[in-house]
PDB file of C-alpha atoms in Angstrom:
ATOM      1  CA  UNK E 971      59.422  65.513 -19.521  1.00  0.00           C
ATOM      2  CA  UNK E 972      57.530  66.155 -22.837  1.00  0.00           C
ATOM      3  CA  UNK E 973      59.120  62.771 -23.977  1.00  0.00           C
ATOM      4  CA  UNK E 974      57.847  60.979 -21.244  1.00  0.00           C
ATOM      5  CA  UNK E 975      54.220  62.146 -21.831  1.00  0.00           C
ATOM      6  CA  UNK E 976      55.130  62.088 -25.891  1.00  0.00           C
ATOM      7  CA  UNK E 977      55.620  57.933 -24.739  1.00  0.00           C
ATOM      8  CA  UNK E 978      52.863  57.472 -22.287  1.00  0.00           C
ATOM      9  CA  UNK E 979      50.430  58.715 -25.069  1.00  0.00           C
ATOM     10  CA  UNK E 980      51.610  56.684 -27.411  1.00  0.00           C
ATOM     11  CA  UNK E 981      51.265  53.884 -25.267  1.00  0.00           C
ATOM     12  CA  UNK E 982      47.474  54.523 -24.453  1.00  0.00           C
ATOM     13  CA  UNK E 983      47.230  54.770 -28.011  1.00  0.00           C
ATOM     14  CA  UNK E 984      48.149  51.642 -28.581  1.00  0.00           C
ATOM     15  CA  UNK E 985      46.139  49.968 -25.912  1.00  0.00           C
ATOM     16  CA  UNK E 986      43.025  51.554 -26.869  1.00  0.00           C
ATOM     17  CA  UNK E 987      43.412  50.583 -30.240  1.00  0.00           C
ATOM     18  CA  UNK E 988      44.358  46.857 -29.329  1.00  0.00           C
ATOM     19  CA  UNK E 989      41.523  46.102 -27.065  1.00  0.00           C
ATOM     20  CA  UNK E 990      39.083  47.535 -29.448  1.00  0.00           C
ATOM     21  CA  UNK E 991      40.447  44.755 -31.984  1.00  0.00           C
ATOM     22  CA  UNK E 992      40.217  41.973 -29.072  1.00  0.00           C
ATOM     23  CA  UNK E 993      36.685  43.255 -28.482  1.00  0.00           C
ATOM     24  CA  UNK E 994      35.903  43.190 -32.478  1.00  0.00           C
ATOM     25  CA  UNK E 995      37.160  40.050 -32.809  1.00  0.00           C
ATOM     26  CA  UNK E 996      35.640  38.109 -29.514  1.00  0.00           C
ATOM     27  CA  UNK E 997      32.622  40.270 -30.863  1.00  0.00           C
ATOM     28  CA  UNK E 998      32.581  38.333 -34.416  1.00  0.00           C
ATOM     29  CA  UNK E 999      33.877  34.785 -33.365  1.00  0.00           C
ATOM     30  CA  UNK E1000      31.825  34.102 -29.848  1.00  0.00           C
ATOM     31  CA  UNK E1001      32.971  30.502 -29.152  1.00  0.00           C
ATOM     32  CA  UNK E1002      29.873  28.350 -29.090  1.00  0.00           C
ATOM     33  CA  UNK E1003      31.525  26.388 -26.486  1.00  0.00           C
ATOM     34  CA  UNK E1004      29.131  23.016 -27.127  1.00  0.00           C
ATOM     35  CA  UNK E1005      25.410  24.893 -26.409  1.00  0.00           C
ATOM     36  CA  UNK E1006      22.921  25.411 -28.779  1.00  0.00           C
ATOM     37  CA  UNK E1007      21.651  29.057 -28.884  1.00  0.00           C
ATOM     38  CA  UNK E1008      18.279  27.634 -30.185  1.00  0.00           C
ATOM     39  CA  UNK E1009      15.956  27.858 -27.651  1.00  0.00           C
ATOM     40  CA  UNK E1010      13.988  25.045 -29.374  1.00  0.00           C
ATOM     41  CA  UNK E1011      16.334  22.644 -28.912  1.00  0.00           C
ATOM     42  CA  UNK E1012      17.313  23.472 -26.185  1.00  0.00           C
ATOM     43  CA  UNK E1013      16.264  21.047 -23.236  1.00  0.00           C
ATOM     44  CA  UNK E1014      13.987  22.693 -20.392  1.00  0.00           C
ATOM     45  CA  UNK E1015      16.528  22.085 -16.840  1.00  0.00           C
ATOM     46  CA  UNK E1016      15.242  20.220 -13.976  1.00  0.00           C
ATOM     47  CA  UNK E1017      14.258  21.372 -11.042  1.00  0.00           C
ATOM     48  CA  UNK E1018      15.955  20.502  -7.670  1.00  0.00           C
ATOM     49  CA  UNK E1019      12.771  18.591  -6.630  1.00  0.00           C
ATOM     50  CA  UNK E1020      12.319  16.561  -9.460  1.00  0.00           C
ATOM     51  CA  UNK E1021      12.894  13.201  -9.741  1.00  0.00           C
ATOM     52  CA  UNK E1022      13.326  10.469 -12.761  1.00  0.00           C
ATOM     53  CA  UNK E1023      11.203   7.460 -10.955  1.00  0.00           C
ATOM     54  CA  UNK E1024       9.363   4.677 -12.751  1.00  0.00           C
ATOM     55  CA  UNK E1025       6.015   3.297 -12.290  1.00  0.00           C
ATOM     56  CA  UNK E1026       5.913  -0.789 -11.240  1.00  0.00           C
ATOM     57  CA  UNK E1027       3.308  -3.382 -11.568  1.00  0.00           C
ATOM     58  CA  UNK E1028       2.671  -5.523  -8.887  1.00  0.00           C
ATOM     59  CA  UNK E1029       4.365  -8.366 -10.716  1.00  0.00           C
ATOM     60  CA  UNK E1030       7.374  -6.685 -11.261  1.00  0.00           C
ATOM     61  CA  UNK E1031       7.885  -5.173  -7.686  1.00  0.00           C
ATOM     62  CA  UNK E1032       7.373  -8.871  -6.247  1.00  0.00           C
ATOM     63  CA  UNK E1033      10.294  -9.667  -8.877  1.00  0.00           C
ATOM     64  CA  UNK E1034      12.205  -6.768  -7.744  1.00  0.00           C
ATOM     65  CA  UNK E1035      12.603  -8.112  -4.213  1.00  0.00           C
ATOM     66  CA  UNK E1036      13.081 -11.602  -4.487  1.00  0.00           C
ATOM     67  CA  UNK E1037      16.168 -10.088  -6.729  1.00  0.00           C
ATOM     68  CA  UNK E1038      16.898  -8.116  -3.970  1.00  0.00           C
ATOM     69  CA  UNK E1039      16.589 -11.111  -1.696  1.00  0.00           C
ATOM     70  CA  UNK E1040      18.505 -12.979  -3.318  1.00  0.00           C
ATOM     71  CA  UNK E1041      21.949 -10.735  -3.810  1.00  0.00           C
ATOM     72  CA  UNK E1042      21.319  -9.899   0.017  1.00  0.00           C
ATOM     73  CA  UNK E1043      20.847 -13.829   1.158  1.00  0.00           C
ATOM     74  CA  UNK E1044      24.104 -14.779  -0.835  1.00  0.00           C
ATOM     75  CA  UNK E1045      26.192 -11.217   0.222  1.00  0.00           C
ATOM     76  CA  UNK E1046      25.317 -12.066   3.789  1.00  0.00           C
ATOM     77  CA  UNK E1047      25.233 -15.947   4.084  1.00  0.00           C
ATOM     78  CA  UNK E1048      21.802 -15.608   5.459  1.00  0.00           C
ATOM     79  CA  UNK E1049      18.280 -17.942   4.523  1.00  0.00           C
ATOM     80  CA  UNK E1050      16.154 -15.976   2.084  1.00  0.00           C
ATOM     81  CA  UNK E1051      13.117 -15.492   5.005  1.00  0.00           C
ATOM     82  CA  UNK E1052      16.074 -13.897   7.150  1.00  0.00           C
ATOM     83  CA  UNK E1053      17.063 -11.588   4.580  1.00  0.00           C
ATOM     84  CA  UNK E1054      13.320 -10.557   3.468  1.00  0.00           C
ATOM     85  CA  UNK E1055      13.161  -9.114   7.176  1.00  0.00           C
ATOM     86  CA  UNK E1056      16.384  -7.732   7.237  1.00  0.00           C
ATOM     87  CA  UNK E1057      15.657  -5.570   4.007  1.00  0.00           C
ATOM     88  CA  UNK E1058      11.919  -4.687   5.329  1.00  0.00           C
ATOM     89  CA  UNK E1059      13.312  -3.226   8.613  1.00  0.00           C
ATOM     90  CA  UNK E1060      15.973  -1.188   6.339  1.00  0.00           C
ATOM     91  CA  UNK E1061      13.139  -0.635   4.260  1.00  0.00           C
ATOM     92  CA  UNK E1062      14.666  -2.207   1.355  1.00  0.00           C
ATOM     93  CA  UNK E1063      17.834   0.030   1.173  1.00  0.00           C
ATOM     94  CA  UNK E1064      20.314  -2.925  -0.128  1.00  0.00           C
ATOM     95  CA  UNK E1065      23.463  -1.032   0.624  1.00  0.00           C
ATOM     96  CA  UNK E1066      22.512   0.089   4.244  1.00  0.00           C
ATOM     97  CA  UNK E1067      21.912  -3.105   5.238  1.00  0.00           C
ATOM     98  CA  UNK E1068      24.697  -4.811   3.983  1.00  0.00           C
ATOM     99  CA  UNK E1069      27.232  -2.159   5.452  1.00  0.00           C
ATOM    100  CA  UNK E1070      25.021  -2.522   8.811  1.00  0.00           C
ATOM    101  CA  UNK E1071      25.273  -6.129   8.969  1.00  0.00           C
ATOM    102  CA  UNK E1072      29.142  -6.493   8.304  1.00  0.00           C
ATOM    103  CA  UNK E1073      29.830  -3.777  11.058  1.00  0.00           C
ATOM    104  CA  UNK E1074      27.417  -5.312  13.401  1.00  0.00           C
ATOM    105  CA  UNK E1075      25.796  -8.708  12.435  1.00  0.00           C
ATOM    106  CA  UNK E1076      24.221  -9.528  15.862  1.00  0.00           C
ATOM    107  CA  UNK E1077      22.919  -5.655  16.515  1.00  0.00           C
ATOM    108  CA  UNK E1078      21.443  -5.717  12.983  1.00  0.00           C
ATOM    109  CA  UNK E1079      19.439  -9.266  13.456  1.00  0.00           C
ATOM    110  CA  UNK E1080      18.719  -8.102  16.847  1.00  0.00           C
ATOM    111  CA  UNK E1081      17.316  -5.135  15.948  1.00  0.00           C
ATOM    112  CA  UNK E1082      15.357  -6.338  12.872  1.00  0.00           C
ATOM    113  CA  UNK E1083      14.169  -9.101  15.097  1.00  0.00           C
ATOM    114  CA  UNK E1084      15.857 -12.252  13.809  1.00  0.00           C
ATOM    115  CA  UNK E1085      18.482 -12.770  16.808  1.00  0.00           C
ATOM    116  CA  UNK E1086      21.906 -13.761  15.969  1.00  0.00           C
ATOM    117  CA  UNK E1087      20.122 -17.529  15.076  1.00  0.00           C
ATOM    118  CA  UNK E1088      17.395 -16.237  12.417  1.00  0.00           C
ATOM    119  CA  UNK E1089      17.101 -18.806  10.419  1.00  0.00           C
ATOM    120  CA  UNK E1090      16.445 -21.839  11.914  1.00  0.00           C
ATOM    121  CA  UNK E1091      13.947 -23.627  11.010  1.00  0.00           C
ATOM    122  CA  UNK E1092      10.170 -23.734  12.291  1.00  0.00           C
ATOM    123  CA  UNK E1093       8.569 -26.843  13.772  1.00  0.00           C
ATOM    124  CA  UNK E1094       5.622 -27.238  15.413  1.00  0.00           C
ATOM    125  CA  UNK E1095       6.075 -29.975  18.134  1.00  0.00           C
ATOM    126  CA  UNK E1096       4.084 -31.412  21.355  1.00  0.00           C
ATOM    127  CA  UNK E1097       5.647 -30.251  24.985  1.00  0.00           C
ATOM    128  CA  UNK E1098       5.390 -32.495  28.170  1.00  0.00           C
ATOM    129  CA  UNK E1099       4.002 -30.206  30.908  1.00  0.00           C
ATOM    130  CA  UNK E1100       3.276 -27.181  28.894  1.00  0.00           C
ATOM    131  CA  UNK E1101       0.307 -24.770  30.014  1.00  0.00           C
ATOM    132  CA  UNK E1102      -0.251 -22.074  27.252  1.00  0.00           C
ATOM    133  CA  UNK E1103       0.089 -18.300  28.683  1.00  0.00           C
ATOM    134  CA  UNK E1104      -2.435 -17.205  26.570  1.00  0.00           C
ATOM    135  CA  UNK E1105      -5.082 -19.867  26.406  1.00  0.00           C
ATOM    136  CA  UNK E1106      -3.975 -21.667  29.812  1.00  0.00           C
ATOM    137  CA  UNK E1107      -4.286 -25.012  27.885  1.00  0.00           C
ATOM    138  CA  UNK E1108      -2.018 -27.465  29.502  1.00  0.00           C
ATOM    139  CA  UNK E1109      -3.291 -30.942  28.419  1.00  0.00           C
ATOM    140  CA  UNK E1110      -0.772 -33.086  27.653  1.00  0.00           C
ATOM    141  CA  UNK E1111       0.504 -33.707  23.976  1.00  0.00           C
ATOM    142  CA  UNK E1112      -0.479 -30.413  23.004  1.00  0.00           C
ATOM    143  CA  UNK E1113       0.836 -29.185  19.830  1.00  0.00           C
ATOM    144  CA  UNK E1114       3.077 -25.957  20.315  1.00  0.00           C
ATOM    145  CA  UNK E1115       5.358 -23.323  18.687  1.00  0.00           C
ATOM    146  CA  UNK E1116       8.071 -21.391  19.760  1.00  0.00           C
ATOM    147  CA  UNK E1117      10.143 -19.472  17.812  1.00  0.00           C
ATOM    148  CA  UNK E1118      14.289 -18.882  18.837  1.00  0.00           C
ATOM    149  CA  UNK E1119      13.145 -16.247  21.704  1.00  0.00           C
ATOM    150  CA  UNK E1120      12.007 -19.308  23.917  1.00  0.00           C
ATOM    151  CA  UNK E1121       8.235 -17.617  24.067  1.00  0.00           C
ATOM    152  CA  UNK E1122       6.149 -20.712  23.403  1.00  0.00           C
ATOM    153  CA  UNK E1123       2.445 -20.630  22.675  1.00  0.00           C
ATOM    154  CA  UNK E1124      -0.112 -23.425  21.525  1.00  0.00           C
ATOM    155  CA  UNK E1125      -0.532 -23.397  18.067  1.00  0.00           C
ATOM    156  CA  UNK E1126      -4.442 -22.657  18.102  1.00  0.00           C
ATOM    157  CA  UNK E1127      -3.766 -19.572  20.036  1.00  0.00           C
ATOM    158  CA  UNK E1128      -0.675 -19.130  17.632  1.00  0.00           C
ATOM    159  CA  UNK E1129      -3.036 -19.176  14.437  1.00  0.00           C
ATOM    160  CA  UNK E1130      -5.780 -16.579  16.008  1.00  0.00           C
ATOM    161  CA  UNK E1131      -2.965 -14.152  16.699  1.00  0.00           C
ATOM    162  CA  UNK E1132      -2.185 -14.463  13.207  1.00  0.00           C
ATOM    163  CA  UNK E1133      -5.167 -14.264  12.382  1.00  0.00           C
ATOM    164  CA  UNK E1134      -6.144 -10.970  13.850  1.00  0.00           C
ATOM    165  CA  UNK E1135      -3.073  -9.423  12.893  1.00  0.00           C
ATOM    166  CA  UNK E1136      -3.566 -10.360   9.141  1.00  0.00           C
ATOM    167  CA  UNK E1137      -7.352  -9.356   9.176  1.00  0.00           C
ATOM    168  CA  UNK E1138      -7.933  -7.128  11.798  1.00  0.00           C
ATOM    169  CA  UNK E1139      -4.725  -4.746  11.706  1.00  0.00           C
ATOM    170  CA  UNK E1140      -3.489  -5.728   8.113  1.00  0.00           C
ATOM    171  CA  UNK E1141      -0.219  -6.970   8.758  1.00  0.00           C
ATOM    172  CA  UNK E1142       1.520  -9.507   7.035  1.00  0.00           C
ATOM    173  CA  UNK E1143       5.417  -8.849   6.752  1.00  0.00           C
ATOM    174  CA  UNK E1144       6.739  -7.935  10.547  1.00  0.00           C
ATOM    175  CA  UNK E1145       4.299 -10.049  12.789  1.00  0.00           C
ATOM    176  CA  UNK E1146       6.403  -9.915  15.994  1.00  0.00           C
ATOM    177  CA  UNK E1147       6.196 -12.766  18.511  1.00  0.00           C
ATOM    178  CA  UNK E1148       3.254 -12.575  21.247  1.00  0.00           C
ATOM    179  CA  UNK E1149       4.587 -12.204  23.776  1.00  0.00           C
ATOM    180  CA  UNK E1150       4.409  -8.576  25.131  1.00  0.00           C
ATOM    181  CA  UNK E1151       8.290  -6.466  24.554  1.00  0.00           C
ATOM    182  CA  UNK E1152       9.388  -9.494  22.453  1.00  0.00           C
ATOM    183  CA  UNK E1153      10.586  -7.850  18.687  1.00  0.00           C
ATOM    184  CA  UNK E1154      11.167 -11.378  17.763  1.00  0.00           C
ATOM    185  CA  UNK E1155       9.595 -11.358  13.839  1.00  0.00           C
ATOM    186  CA  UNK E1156       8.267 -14.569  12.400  1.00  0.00           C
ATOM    187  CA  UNK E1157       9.585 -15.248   9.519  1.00  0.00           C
ATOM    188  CA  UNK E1158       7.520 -16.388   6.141  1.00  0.00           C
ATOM    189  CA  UNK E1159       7.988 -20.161   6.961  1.00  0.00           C
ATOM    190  CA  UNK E1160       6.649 -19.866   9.748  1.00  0.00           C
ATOM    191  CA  UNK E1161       3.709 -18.007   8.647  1.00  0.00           C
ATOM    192  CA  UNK E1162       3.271 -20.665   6.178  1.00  0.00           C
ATOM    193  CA  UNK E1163       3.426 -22.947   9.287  1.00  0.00           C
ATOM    194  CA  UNK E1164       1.096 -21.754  11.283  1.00  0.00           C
ATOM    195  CA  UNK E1165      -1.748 -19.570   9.536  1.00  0.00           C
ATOM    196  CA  UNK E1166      -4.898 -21.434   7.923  1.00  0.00           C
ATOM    197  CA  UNK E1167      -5.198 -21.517   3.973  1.00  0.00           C
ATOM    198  CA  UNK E1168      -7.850 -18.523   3.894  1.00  0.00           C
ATOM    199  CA  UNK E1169      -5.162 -16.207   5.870  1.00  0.00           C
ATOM    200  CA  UNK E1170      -2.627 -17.408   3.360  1.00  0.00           C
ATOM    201  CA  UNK E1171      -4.484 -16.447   0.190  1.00  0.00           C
TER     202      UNK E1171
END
């Protein structure tokens, strides 16, 4: 029995004195492991809020999206107008709308207010027994425009709506059709179409 505790002493012994080397030397050789211990150099760390962003002229963000225009209107076979009102109603998020688009193509230009035929091409163009629903104008010859929703208007009553909504409420890039419900959005050619030089500039 004493030769048993004679060994488990001995044993302790040696532990002790082992760790206190380990501890020594982990004491005298701490690993710098790739970090500076100068707090000088050392870089401050972000918070979780804070964001790297960049400021953008005017010029530059107008550059920006026709880019973005661009890579969309080739990615999705689409007219450049079409895509610049895709990306507005995705508020410019690129990937979104692609993924959107090649899951559903006909929900997404639905929804954004294109119709599965967005890009057609404007033209104004006289209609044979036509009576306006806003103005009641129905003489015949008169000049009218309808956009791919079949809700056609004369084009005087056509260029005060656009008007108003460029003056009076400020909007420029989602002008929906006129006709009450209709989400139908006309597109920049058409704007160009329809609207007078000073609502242009």
């Amino acid at each position: 029995m004493d030769s048993d505790d004679d060994f488990n002493s001995g044993m302790s012994s040696q532990d002790d004195e082992f760790e206190e080397e380990l501890q020594e030397k982990f004491e005298d050789d701490e690993p710098d492991m790739g970090f500076s211990q100068d707090k000088e150099i050392m870089k401050p760390k972000k918070k979780a809020y804070e964001v790297d962003y960049k400021i953008y002229k005017p010029d530059e963000i107008i550059e920006q999206q026709n880019k973005q225009i661009e890579e969309v209107s080739a990615i999705l076979g689409q007219p450049s107008e079409a895509s610049a009102i895709l990306l507005r109603h995705l508020r410019w998020n690129k990937e979104r709308l692609v993924e959107s688009y090649m899951d559903r193509p006909e929900a997404v230009l639905d929804k954004a207010g294109l119709g599965p035929d967005g890009g057609r091409a404007p033209k104004i163009e006289p209609t044979q027994g036509f009576t306006c629903n806003i103005c009641f104008e129905d003489e015949p010859g008169t000049q009218t425009y309808g956009m791919k929703c079949g809700h056609r208007y004369c084009v005087d009553c056509y260029r005060q709506y656009l008007a108003h909504k460029v003056q009076a409420e400020g909007e420029a890039a989602r002008i929906q059709c006129p006709k009450e419900g209709c989400n139908r959005i006309l597109d920049s050619k058409s704007v160009d179409l329809l609207a007078s030089a000073d609502i242009r500039d």
